[in-house]
Amino acid sequence: RTEVELAEKYCDIAGKYGIKVTLVFTGRACKEEPQMVKILANLSHCEIGGHTFAAFRDPLSRIFKKVCGTPWGTKAHQLRDIHRTITSIHQVTGQRIQTWRNHSYLRTADTDRMLESCGISVVSDEVSDLKISAEWVSPAFRSVPMNVLPDHEHVLHGKYQHGKTRPDRLKRRVTIMEWAVLVKRRIREICETGGTATVLAHPLCMEVADGMTVFEDLCQFSQQYGTVWVSEVQ
């Protein structure tokens, strides 16, 4: 099953506990699975955001990665990628997105300015355990830090398991249950100090790790604090 298909299960679980979720889509996902993306975009507890056009898996981005050291390449290429993503999402969902997260958190010095020029008002691609809420980048543009341990880089799952990859690639990775303990602790700490805990949990990672069992537990746990979309974090 694709991650877009798994996102339906993910949203069903979140909805059961009244949890708001922000899903970021690539433009390619919208073109390949428009019906499912449209279904997800119409869910009352789901916000849709952008995530680059093809997660840097297109030929041009691969070339730029080798030549320029970053798949974003030139300013013109980055701006075109952002435009294509926003347009693809709008064509499928009818929505003008406000939220963005770069794939792999990759950005340049021009990223924020370009996103704002394209109508994006919130970006969430900084991982920081030192920040507890949003920061204003400009009067109309803010950054929401991911201040809770992200799942993909830290959870033992899929090919990131003992016997499936080099031992050095598994350093500092934890089991899904251990990750959940750390996430709950961090959510509690941030909320008790008046901040907003931003949890990055991918539908695919959650499914591969344990069939979304821990994800459901986290949704149930988060009920007590209340949830908002990334675009609502102040």
mmCIF file with all atom_site columns, N, CA, C and O in Angstrom, residues 164-217:
data_model
loop_
_atom_site.group_PDB
_atom_site.id
_atom_site.type_symbol
_atom_site.label_atom_id
_atom_site.label_alt_id
_atom_site.label_comp_id
_atom_site.label_asym_id
_atom_site.label_entity_id
_atom_site.label_seq_id
_atom_site.pdbx_PDB_ins_code
_atom_site.Cartn_x
_atom_site.Cartn_y
_atom_site.Cartn_z
_atom_site.occupancy
_atom_site.B_iso_or_equiv
_atom_site.pdbx_formal_charge
_atom_site.auth_seq_id
_atom_site.auth_comp_id
_atom_site.auth_asym_id
_atom_site.auth_atom_id
_atom_site.pdbx_PDB_model_num
ATOM 1   N N  . LYS A 1 164 ? 19.541 -5.880 8.792  1.00 0.00 ? 164 LYS A N  1
ATOM 2   C CA . LYS A 1 164 ? 19.085 -5.404 7.485  1.00 0.00 ? 164 LYS A CA 1
ATOM 3   C C  . LYS A 1 164 ? 19.922 -4.249 6.950  1.00 0.00 ? 164 LYS A C  1
ATOM 4   O O  . LYS A 1 164 ? 19.758 -3.841 5.806  1.00 0.00 ? 164 LYS A O  1
ATOM 5   N N  . THR A 1 165 ? 20.799 -3.709 7.784  1.00 0.00 ? 165 THR A N  1
ATOM 6   C CA . THR A 1 165 ? 21.663 -2.619 7.360  1.00 0.00 ? 165 THR A CA 1
ATOM 7   C C  . THR A 1 165 ? 22.907 -2.604 8.225  1.00 0.00 ? 165 THR A C  1
ATOM 8   O O  . THR A 1 165 ? 23.030 -3.400 9.162  1.00 0.00 ? 165 THR A O  1
ATOM 9   N N  . ARG A 1 166 ? 23.837 -1.726 7.932  1.00 0.00 ? 166 ARG A N  1
ATOM 10  C CA . ARG A 1 166 ? 25.073 -1.642 8.703  1.00 0.00 ? 166 ARG A CA 1
ATOM 11  C C  . ARG A 1 166 ? 24.775 -1.185 10.139 1.00 0.00 ? 166 ARG A C  1
ATOM 12  O O  . ARG A 1 166 ? 23.938 -0.307 10.357 1.00 0.00 ? 166 ARG A O  1
ATOM 13  N N  . PRO A 1 167 ? 25.479 -1.757 11.113 1.00 0.00 ? 167 PRO A N  1
ATOM 14  C CA . PRO A 1 167 ? 25.258 -1.378 12.518 1.00 0.00 ? 167 PRO A CA 1
ATOM 15  C C  . PRO A 1 167 ? 25.395 0.116  12.782 1.00 0.00 ? 167 PRO A C  1
ATOM 16  O O  . PRO A 1 167 ? 24.661 0.676  13.595 1.00 0.00 ? 167 PRO A O  1
ATOM 17  N N  . ASP A 1 168 ? 26.330 0.784  12.062 1.00 0.00 ? 168 ASP A N  1
ATOM 18  C CA . ASP A 1 168 ? 26.537 2.217  12.302 1.00 0.00 ? 168 ASP A CA 1
ATOM 19  C C  . ASP A 1 168 ? 25.337 3.060  11.893 1.00 0.00 ? 168 ASP A C  1
ATOM 20  O O  . ASP A 1 168 ? 25.163 4.187  12.358 1.00 0.00 ? 168 ASP A O  1
ATOM 21  N N  . ARG A 1 169 ? 24.471 2.517  11.017 1.00 0.00 ? 169 ARG A N  1
ATOM 22  C CA . ARG A 1 169 ? 23.283 3.252  10.598 1.00 0.00 ? 169 ARG A CA 1
ATOM 23  C C  . ARG A 1 169 ? 22.158 3.147  11.629 1.00 0.00 ? 169 ARG A C  1
ATOM 24  O O  . ARG A 1 169 ? 21.121 3.804  11.496 1.00 0.00 ? 169 ARG A O  1
ATOM 25  N N  . LEU A 1 170 ? 22.375 2.335  12.652 1.00 0.00 ? 170 LEU A N  1
ATOM 26  C CA . LEU A 1 170 ? 21.337 2.132  13.662 1.00 0.00 ? 170 LEU A CA 1
ATOM 27  C C  . LEU A 1 170 ? 21.659 2.825  14.985 1.00 0.00 ? 170 LEU A C  1
ATOM 28  O O  . LEU A 1 170 ? 20.893 2.714  15.939 1.00 0.00 ? 170 LEU A O  1
ATOM 29  N N  . LYS A 1 171 ? 22.770 3.547  15.029 1.00 0.00 ? 171 LYS A N  1
ATOM 30  C CA . LYS A 1 171 ? 23.139 4.249  16.250 1.00 0.00 ? 171 LYS A CA 1
ATOM 31  C C  . LYS A 1 171 ? 22.063 5.265  16.629 1.00 0.00 ? 171 LYS A C  1
ATOM 32  O O  . LYS A 1 171 ? 21.542 5.980  15.770 1.00 0.00 ? 171 LYS A O  1
ATOM 33  N N  . ARG A 1 172 ? 21.724 5.296  17.882 1.00 0.00 ? 172 ARG A N  1
ATOM 34  C CA . ARG A 1 172 ? 20.732 6.224  18.443 1.00 0.00 ? 172 ARG A CA 1
ATOM 35  C C  . ARG A 1 172 ? 19.301 5.935  17.983 1.00 0.00 ? 172 ARG A C  1
ATOM 36  O O  . ARG A 1 172 ? 18.398 6.733  18.223 1.00 0.00 ? 172 ARG A O  1
ATOM 37  N N  . ARG A 1 173 ? 19.081 4.814  17.311 1.00 0.00 ? 173 ARG A N  1
ATOM 38  C CA . ARG A 1 173 ? 17.711 4.425  16.969 1.00 0.00 ? 173 ARG A CA 1
ATOM 39  C C  . ARG A 1 173 ? 17.117 3.604  18.106 1.00 0.00 ? 173 ARG A C  1
ATOM 40  O O  . ARG A 1 173 ? 17.828 2.876  18.789 1.00 0.00 ? 173 ARG A O  1
ATOM 41  N N  . VAL A 1 174 ? 15.816 3.732  18.286 1.00 0.00 ? 174 VAL A N  1
ATOM 42  C CA . VAL A 1 174 ? 15.130 3.051  19.382 1.00 0.00 ? 174 VAL A CA 1
ATOM 43  C C  . VAL A 1 174 ? 13.926 2.284  18.837 1.00 0.00 ? 174 VAL A C  1
ATOM 44  O O  . VAL A 1 174 ? 13.491 2.501  17.707 1.00 0.00 ? 174 VAL A O  1
ATOM 45  N N  . THR A 1 175 ? 13.376 1.399  19.641 1.00 0.00 ? 175 THR A N  1
ATOM 46  C CA . THR A 1 175 ? 12.181 0.672  19.229 1.00 0.00 ? 175 THR A CA 1
ATOM 47  C C  . THR A 1 175 ? 10.997 1.641  19.214 1.00 0.00 ? 175 THR A C  1
ATOM 48  O O  . THR A 1 175 ? 11.040 2.716  19.815 1.00 0.00 ? 175 THR A O  1
ATOM 49  N N  . ILE A 1 176 ? 9.936  1.259  18.539 1.00 0.00 ? 176 ILE A N  1
ATOM 50  C CA . ILE A 1 176 ? 8.752  2.100  18.462 1.00 0.00 ? 176 ILE A CA 1
ATOM 51  C C  . ILE A 1 176 ? 8.175  2.368  19.850 1.00 0.00 ? 176 ILE A C  1
ATOM 52  O O  . ILE A 1 176 ? 7.685  3.474  20.137 1.00 0.00 ? 176 ILE A O  1
ATOM 53  N N  . MET A 1 177 ? 8.259  1.375  20.744 1.00 0.00 ? 177 MET A N  1
ATOM 54  C CA . MET A 1 177 ? 7.745  1.559  22.101 1.00 0.00 ? 177 MET A CA 1
ATOM 55  C C  . MET A 1 177 ? 8.615  2.555  22.879 1.00 0.00 ? 177 MET A C  1
ATOM 56  O O  . MET A 1 177 ? 8.101  3.394  23.623 1.00 0.00 ? 177 MET A O  1
ATOM 57  N N  . GLU A 1 178 ? 9.922  2.455  22.720 1.00 0.00 ? 178 GLU A N  1
ATOM 58  C CA . GLU A 1 178 ? 10.829 3.390  23.390 1.00 0.00 ? 178 GLU A CA 1
ATOM 59  C C  . GLU A 1 178 ? 10.619 4.808  22.855 1.00 0.00 ? 178 GLU A C  1
ATOM 60  O O  . GLU A 1 178 ? 10.644 5.782  23.616 1.00 0.00 ? 178 GLU A O  1
ATOM 61  N N  . TRP A 1 179 ? 10.416 4.901  21.556 1.00 0.00 ? 179 TRP A N  1
ATOM 62  C CA . TRP A 1 179 ? 10.150 6.205  20.942 1.00 0.00 ? 179 TRP A CA 1
ATOM 63  C C  . TRP A 1 179 ? 8.883  6.820  21.526 1.00 0.00 ? 179 TRP A C  1
ATOM 64  O O  . TRP A 1 179 ? 8.850  8.011  21.847 1.00 0.00 ? 179 TRP A O  1
ATOM 65  N N  . ALA A 1 180 ? 7.844  6.017  21.687 1.00 0.00 ? 180 ALA A N  1
ATOM 66  C CA . ALA A 1 180 ? 6.577  6.511  22.234 1.00 0.00 ? 180 ALA A CA 1
ATOM 67  C C  . ALA A 1 180 ? 6.758  7.077  23.644 1.00 0.00 ? 180 ALA A C  1
ATOM 68  O O  . ALA A 1 180 ? 6.168  8.113  23.988 1.00 0.00 ? 180 ALA A O  1
ATOM 69  N N  . VAL A 1 181 ? 7.564  6.419  24.458 1.00 0.00 ? 181 VAL A N  1
ATOM 70  C CA . VAL A 1 181 ? 7.824  6.897  25.816 1.00 0.00 ? 181 VAL A CA 1
ATOM 71  C C  . VAL A 1 181 ? 8.489  8.272  25.766 1.00 0.00 ? 181 VAL A C  1
ATOM 72  O O  . VAL A 1 181 ? 8.112  9.195  26.503 1.00 0.00 ? 181 VAL A O  1
ATOM 73  N N  . LEU A 1 182 ? 9.482  8.427  24.882 1.00 0.00 ? 182 LEU A N  1
ATOM 74  C CA . LEU A 1 182 ? 10.190 9.697  24.740 1.00 0.00 ? 182 LEU A CA 1
ATOM 75  C C  . LEU A 1 182 ? 9.270  10.790 24.215 1.00 0.00 ? 182 LEU A C  1
ATOM 76  O O  . LEU A 1 182 ? 9.328  11.945 24.664 1.00 0.00 ? 182 LEU A O  1
ATOM 77  N N  . VAL A 1 183 ? 8.407  10.435 23.271 1.00 0.00 ? 183 VAL A N  1
ATOM 78  C CA . VAL A 1 183 ? 7.485  11.406 22.689 1.00 0.00 ? 183 VAL A CA 1
ATOM 79  C C  . VAL A 1 183 ? 6.480  11.896 23.731 1.00 0.00 ? 183 VAL A C  1
ATOM 80  O O  . VAL A 1 183 ? 6.233  13.094 23.866 1.00 0.00 ? 183 VAL A O  1
ATOM 81  N N  . LYS A 1 184 ? 5.902  10.973 24.489 1.00 0.00 ? 184 LYS A N  1
ATOM 82  C CA . LYS A 1 184 ? 4.938  11.360 25.525 1.00 0.00 ? 184 LYS A CA 1
ATOM 83  C C  . LYS A 1 184 ? 5.589  12.273 26.560 1.00 0.00 ? 184 LYS A C  1
ATOM 84  O O  . LYS A 1 184 ? 4.989  13.267 26.995 1.00 0.00 ? 184 LYS A O  1
ATOM 85  N N  . ARG A 1 185 ? 6.798  11.936 26.953 1.00 0.00 ? 185 ARG A N  1
ATOM 86  C CA . ARG A 1 185 ? 7.506  12.746 27.943 1.00 0.00 ? 185 ARG A CA 1
ATOM 87  C C  . ARG A 1 185 ? 7.730  14.158 27.419 1.00 0.00 ? 185 ARG A C  1
ATOM 88  O O  . ARG A 1 185 ? 7.519  15.151 28.119 1.00 0.00 ? 185 ARG A O  1
ATOM 89  N N  . ARG A 1 186 ? 8.119  14.250 26.156 1.00 0.00 ? 186 ARG A N  1
ATOM 90  C CA . ARG A 1 186 ? 8.400  15.553 25.551 1.00 0.00 ? 186 ARG A CA 1
ATOM 91  C C  . ARG A 1 186 ? 7.117  16.373 25.369 1.00 0.00 ? 186 ARG A C  1
ATOM 92  O O  . ARG A 1 186 ? 7.104  17.576 25.603 1.00 0.00 ? 186 ARG A O  1
ATOM 93  N N  . ILE A 1 187 ? 6.040  15.717 24.944 1.00 0.00 ? 187 ILE A N  1
ATOM 94  C CA . ILE A 1 187 ? 4.750  16.409 24.807 1.00 0.00 ? 187 ILE A CA 1
ATOM 95  C C  . ILE A 1 187 ? 4.337  17.015 26.138 1.00 0.00 ? 187 ILE A C  1
ATOM 96  O O  . ILE A 1 187 ? 3.938  18.178 26.225 1.00 0.00 ? 187 ILE A O  1
ATOM 97  N N  . ARG A 1 188 ? 4.468  16.223 27.183 1.00 0.00 ? 188 ARG A N  1
ATOM 98  C CA . ARG A 1 188 ? 4.084  16.685 28.522 1.00 0.00 ? 188 ARG A CA 1
ATOM 99  C C  . ARG A 1 188 ? 4.927  17.891 28.940 1.00 0.00 ? 188 ARG A C  1
ATOM 100 O O  . ARG A 1 188 ? 4.406  18.893 29.443 1.00 0.00 ? 188 ARG A O  1
ATOM 101 N N  . GLU A 1 189 ? 6.239  17.808 28.723 1.00 0.00 ? 189 GLU A N  1
ATOM 102 C CA . GLU A 1 189 ? 7.137  18.894 29.115 1.00 0.00 ? 189 GLU A CA 1
ATOM 103 C C  . GLU A 1 189 ? 6.784  20.192 28.397 1.00 0.00 ? 189 GLU A C  1
ATOM 104 O O  . GLU A 1 189 ? 6.699  21.260 29.019 1.00 0.00 ? 189 GLU A O  1
ATOM 105 N N  . ILE A 1 190 ? 6.580  20.102 27.080 1.00 0.00 ? 190 ILE A N  1
ATOM 106 C CA . ILE A 1 190 ? 6.314  21.302 26.285 1.00 0.00 ? 190 ILE A CA 1
ATOM 107 C C  . ILE A 1 190 ? 4.967  21.912 26.649 1.00 0.00 ? 190 ILE A C  1
ATOM 108 O O  . ILE A 1 190 ? 4.842  23.128 26.831 1.00 0.00 ? 190 ILE A O  1
ATOM 109 N N  . CYS A 1 191 ? 3.948  21.076 26.754 1.00 0.00 ? 191 CYS A N  1
ATOM 110 C CA . CYS A 1 191 ? 2.609  21.589 27.059 1.00 0.00 ? 191 CYS A CA 1
ATOM 111 C C  . CYS A 1 191 ? 2.528  22.195 28.454 1.00 0.00 ? 191 CYS A C  1
ATOM 112 O O  . CYS A 1 191 ? 1.825  23.186 28.667 1.00 0.00 ? 191 CYS A O  1
ATOM 113 N N  . GLU A 1 192 ? 3.257  21.638 29.388 1.00 0.00 ? 192 GLU A N  1
ATOM 114 C CA . GLU A 1 192 ? 3.225  22.161 30.761 1.00 0.00 ? 192 GLU A CA 1
ATOM 115 C C  . GLU A 1 192 ? 3.963  23.491 30.892 1.00 0.00 ? 192 GLU A C  1
ATOM 116 O O  . GLU A 1 192 ? 3.771  24.205 31.873 1.00 0.00 ? 192 GLU A O  1
ATOM 117 N N  . THR A 1 193 ? 4.789  23.820 29.888 1.00 0.00 ? 193 THR A N  1
ATOM 118 C CA . THR A 1 193 ? 5.482  25.113 29.902 1.00 0.00 ? 193 THR A CA 1
ATOM 119 C C  . THR A 1 193 ? 4.819  26.107 28.948 1.00 0.00 ? 193 THR A C  1
ATOM 120 O O  . THR A 1 193 ? 5.376  27.170 28.667 1.00 0.00 ? 193 THR A O  1
ATOM 121 N N  . GLY A 1 194 ? 3.631  25.750 28.433 1.00 0.00 ? 194 GLY A N  1
ATOM 122 C CA . GLY A 1 194 ? 2.872  26.678 27.599 1.00 0.00 ? 194 GLY A CA 1
ATOM 123 C C  . GLY A 1 194 ? 3.215  26.671 26.129 1.00 0.00 ? 194 GLY A C  1
ATOM 124 O O  . GLY A 1 194 ? 2.787  27.569 25.387 1.00 0.00 ? 194 GLY A O  1
ATOM 125 N N  . GLY A 1 195 ? 3.971  25.685 25.673 1.00 0.00 ? 195 GLY A N  1
ATOM 126 C CA . GLY A 1 195 ? 4.341  25.615 24.265 1.00 0.00 ? 195 GLY A CA 1
ATOM 127 C C  . GLY A 1 195 ? 3.427  24.702 23.467 1.00 0.00 ? 195 GLY A C  1
ATOM 128 O O  . GLY A 1 195 ? 2.406  24.224 23.968 1.00 0.00 ? 195 GLY A O  1
ATOM 129 N N  . THR A 1 196 ? 3.806  24.481 22.226 1.00 0.00 ? 196 THR A N  1
ATOM 130 C CA . THR A 1 196 ? 3.071  23.575 21.348 1.00 0.00 ? 196 THR A CA 1
ATOM 131 C C  . THR A 1 196 ? 4.013  22.468 20.885 1.00 0.00 ? 196 THR A C  1
ATOM 132 O O  . THR A 1 196 ? 5.014  22.751 20.217 1.00 0.00 ? 196 THR A O  1
ATOM 133 N N  . ALA A 1 197 ? 3.705  21.242 21.240 1.00 0.00 ? 197 ALA A N  1
ATOM 134 C CA . ALA A 1 197 ? 4.534  20.094 20.846 1.00 0.00 ? 197 ALA A CA 1
ATOM 135 C C  . ALA A 1 197 ? 4.163  19.681 19.416 1.00 0.00 ? 197 ALA A C  1
ATOM 136 O O  . ALA A 1 197 ? 3.001  19.413 19.127 1.00 0.00 ? 197 ALA A O  1
ATOM 137 N N  . THR A 1 198 ? 5.152  19.666 18.540 1.00 0.00 ? 198 THR A N  1
ATOM 138 C CA . THR A 1 198 ? 4.909  19.303 17.140 1.00 0.00 ? 198 THR A CA 1
ATOM 139 C C  . THR A 1 198 ? 5.474  17.912 16.881 1.00 0.00 ? 198 THR A C  1
ATOM 140 O O  . THR A 1 198 ? 6.691  17.708 16.873 1.00 0.00 ? 198 THR A O  1
ATOM 141 N N  . VAL A 1 199 ? 4.591  16.948 16.681 1.00 0.00 ? 199 VAL A N  1
ATOM 142 C CA . VAL A 1 199 ? 4.987  15.551 16.512 1.00 0.00 ? 199 VAL A CA 1
ATOM 143 C C  . VAL A 1 199 ? 5.030  15.191 15.036 1.00 0.00 ? 199 VAL A C  1
ATOM 144 O O  . VAL A 1 199 ? 4.042  15.353 14.323 1.00 0.00 ? 199 VAL A O  1
ATOM 145 N N  . LEU A 1 200 ? 6.175  14.708 14.572 1.00 0.00 ? 200 LEU A N  1
ATOM 146 C CA . LEU A 1 200 ? 6.308  14.231 13.201 1.00 0.00 ? 200 LEU A CA 1
ATOM 147 C C  . LEU A 1 200 ? 6.220  12.712 13.211 1.00 0.00 ? 200 LEU A C  1
ATOM 148 O O  . LEU A 1 200 ? 7.129  12.029 13.676 1.00 0.00 ? 200 LEU A O  1
ATOM 149 N N  . ALA A 1 201 ? 5.107  12.198 12.698 1.00 0.00 ? 201 ALA A N  1
ATOM 150 C CA . ALA A 1 201 ? 4.880  10.750 12.643 1.00 0.00 ? 201 ALA A CA 1
ATOM 151 C C  . ALA A 1 201 ? 4.331  10.413 11.265 1.00 0.00 ? 201 ALA A C  1
ATOM 152 O O  . ALA A 1 201 ? 3.197  10.769 10.937 1.00 0.00 ? 201 ALA A O  1
ATOM 153 N N  . HIS A 1 202 ? 5.131  9.753  10.444 1.00 0.00 ? 202 HIS A N  1
ATOM 154 C CA . HIS A 1 202 ? 4.718  9.406  9.084  1.00 0.00 ? 202 HIS A CA 1
ATOM 155 C C  . HIS A 1 202 ? 3.753  8.211  9.078  1.00 0.00 ? 202 HIS A C  1
ATOM 156 O O  . HIS A 1 202 ? 3.990  7.235  9.797  1.00 0.00 ? 202 HIS A O  1
ATOM 157 N N  . PRO A 1 203 ? 2.716  8.246  8.261  1.00 0.00 ? 203 PRO A N  1
ATOM 158 C CA . PRO A 1 203 ? 1.825  7.082  8.144  1.00 0.00 ? 203 PRO A CA 1
ATOM 159 C C  . PRO A 1 203 ? 2.586  5.798  7.810  1.00 0.00 ? 203 PRO A C  1
ATOM 160 O O  . PRO A 1 203 ? 2.322  4.742  8.399  1.00 0.00 ? 203 PRO A O  1
ATOM 161 N N  . LEU A 1 204 ? 3.549  5.887  6.890  1.00 0.00 ? 204 LEU A N  1
ATOM 162 C CA . LEU A 1 204 ? 4.291  4.692  6.484  1.00 0.00 ? 204 LEU A CA 1
ATOM 163 C C  . LEU A 1 204 ? 5.156  4.152  7.619  1.00 0.00 ? 204 LEU A C  1
ATOM 164 O O  . LEU A 1 204 ? 5.177  2.945  7.881  1.00 0.00 ? 204 LEU A O  1
ATOM 165 N N  . CYS A 1 205 ? 5.866  5.040  8.310  1.00 0.00 ? 205 CYS A N  1
ATOM 166 C CA . CYS A 1 205 ? 6.705  4.602  9.433  1.00 0.00 ? 205 CYS A CA 1
ATOM 167 C C  . CYS A 1 205 ? 5.871  3.960  10.529 1.00 0.00 ? 205 CYS A C  1
ATOM 168 O O  . CYS A 1 205 ? 6.231  2.925  11.092 1.00 0.00 ? 205 CYS A O  1
ATOM 169 N N  . MET A 1 206 ? 4.760  4.592  10.851 1.00 0.00 ? 206 MET A N  1
ATOM 170 C CA . MET A 1 206 ? 3.884  4.076  11.901 1.00 0.00 ? 206 MET A CA 1
ATOM 171 C C  . MET A 1 206 ? 3.316  2.702  11.537 1.00 0.00 ? 206 MET A C  1
ATOM 172 O O  . MET A 1 206 ? 3.196  1.813  12.382 1.00 0.00 ? 206 MET A O  1
ATOM 173 N N  . GLU A 1 207 ? 2.989  2.506  10.265 1.00 0.00 ? 207 GLU A N  1
ATOM 174 C CA . GLU A 1 207 ? 2.433  1.225  9.823  1.00 0.00 ? 207 GLU A CA 1
ATOM 175 C C  . GLU A 1 207 ? 3.498  0.134  9.810  1.00 0.00 ? 207 GLU A C  1
ATOM 176 O O  . GLU A 1 207 ? 3.282  -0.977 10.308 1.00 0.00 ? 207 GLU A O  1
ATOM 177 N N  . VAL A 1 208 ? 4.660  0.446  9.252  1.00 0.00 ? 208 VAL A N  1
ATOM 178 C CA . VAL A 1 208 ? 5.733  -0.547 9.136  1.00 0.00 ? 208 VAL A CA 1
ATOM 179 C C  . VAL A 1 208 ? 6.255  -0.955 10.516 1.00 0.00 ? 208 VAL A C  1
ATOM 180 O O  . VAL A 1 208 ? 6.572  -2.126 10.750 1.00 0.00 ? 208 VAL A O  1
ATOM 181 N N  . ALA A 1 209 ? 6.324  0.005  11.435 1.00 0.00 ? 209 ALA A N  1
ATOM 182 C CA . ALA A 1 209 ? 6.883  -0.279 12.761 1.00 0.00 ? 209 ALA A CA 1
ATOM 183 C C  . ALA A 1 209 ? 6.022  -1.250 13.561 1.00 0.00 ? 209 ALA A C  1
ATOM 184 O O  . ALA A 1 209 ? 6.533  -2.207 14.139 1.00 0.00 ? 209 ALA A O  1
ATOM 185 N N  . ASP A 1 210 ? 4.695  -1.004 13.587 1.00 0.00 ? 210 ASP A N  1
ATOM 186 C CA . ASP A 1 210 ? 3.854  -1.900 14.399 1.00 0.00 ? 210 ASP A CA 1
ATOM 187 C C  . ASP A 1 210 ? 2.367  -1.844 14.027 1.00 0.00 ? 210 ASP A C  1
ATOM 188 O O  . ASP A 1 210 ? 1.500  -2.085 14.863 1.00 0.00 ? 210 ASP A O  1
ATOM 189 N N  . GLY A 1 211 ? 2.085  -1.513 12.758 1.00 0.00 ? 211 GLY A N  1
ATOM 190 C CA . GLY A 1 211 ? 0.694  -1.484 12.325 1.00 0.00 ? 211 GLY A CA 1
ATOM 191 C C  . GLY A 1 211 ? -0.096 -0.337 12.931 1.00 0.00 ? 211 GLY A C  1
ATOM 192 O O  . GLY A 1 211 ? -1.322 -0.415 13.079 1.00 0.00 ? 211 GLY A O  1
ATOM 193 N N  . MET A 1 212 ? 0.579  0.740  13.305 1.00 0.00 ? 212 MET A N  1
ATOM 194 C CA . MET A 1 212 ? -0.012 1.956  13.880 1.00 0.00 ? 212 MET A CA 1
ATOM 195 C C  . MET A 1 212 ? -0.570 1.769  15.284 1.00 0.00 ? 212 MET A C  1
ATOM 196 O O  . MET A 1 212 ? -1.349 2.599  15.759 1.00 0.00 ? 212 MET A O  1
ATOM 197 N N  . THR A 1 213 ? -0.157 0.739  15.968 1.00 0.00 ? 213 THR A N  1
ATOM 198 C CA . THR A 1 213 ? -0.607 0.537  17.347 1.00 0.00 ? 213 THR A CA 1
ATOM 199 C C  . THR A 1 213 ? -0.136 1.658  18.261 1.00 0.00 ? 213 THR A C  1
ATOM 200 O O  . THR A 1 213 ? -0.914 2.220  19.042 1.00 0.00 ? 213 THR A O  1
ATOM 201 N N  . VAL A 1 214 ? 1.146  1.996  18.177 1.00 0.00 ? 214 VAL A N  1
ATOM 202 C CA . VAL A 1 214 ? 1.694  3.080  18.994 1.00 0.00 ? 214 VAL A CA 1
ATOM 203 C C  . VAL A 1 214 ? 1.092  4.414  18.583 1.00 0.00 ? 214 VAL A C  1
ATOM 204 O O  . VAL A 1 214 ? 0.818  5.273  19.435 1.00 0.00 ? 214 VAL A O  1
ATOM 205 N N  . PHE A 1 215 ? 0.861  4.594  17.289 1.00 0.00 ? 215 PHE A N  1
ATOM 206 C CA . PHE A 1 215 ? 0.259  5.849  16.844 1.00 0.00 ? 215 PHE A CA 1
ATOM 207 C C  . PHE A 1 215 ? -1.109 6.049  17.490 1.00 0.00 ? 215 PHE A C  1
ATOM 208 O O  . PHE A 1 215 ? -1.446 7.147  17.944 1.00 0.00 ? 215 PHE A O  1
ATOM 209 N N  . GLU A 1 216 ? -1.897 5.000  17.554 1.00 0.00 ? 216 GLU A N  1
ATOM 210 C CA . GLU A 1 216 ? -3.211 5.114  18.186 1.00 0.00 ? 216 GLU A CA 1
ATOM 211 C C  . GLU A 1 216 ? -3.062 5.452  19.669 1.00 0.00 ? 216 GLU A C  1
ATOM 212 O O  . GLU A 1 216 ? -3.820 6.259  20.213 1.00 0.00 ? 216 GLU A O  1
ATOM 213 N N  . ASP A 1 217 ? -2.088 4.834  20.320 1.00 0.00 ? 217 ASP A N  1
ATOM 214 C CA . ASP A 1 217 ? -1.844 5.117  21.732 1.00 0.00 ? 217 ASP A CA 1
ATOM 215 C C  . ASP A 1 217 ? -1.459 6.583  21.921 1.00 0.00 ? 217 ASP A C  1
ATOM 216 O O  . ASP A 1 217 ? -1.907 7.227  22.881 1.00 0.00 ? 217 ASP A O  1
#
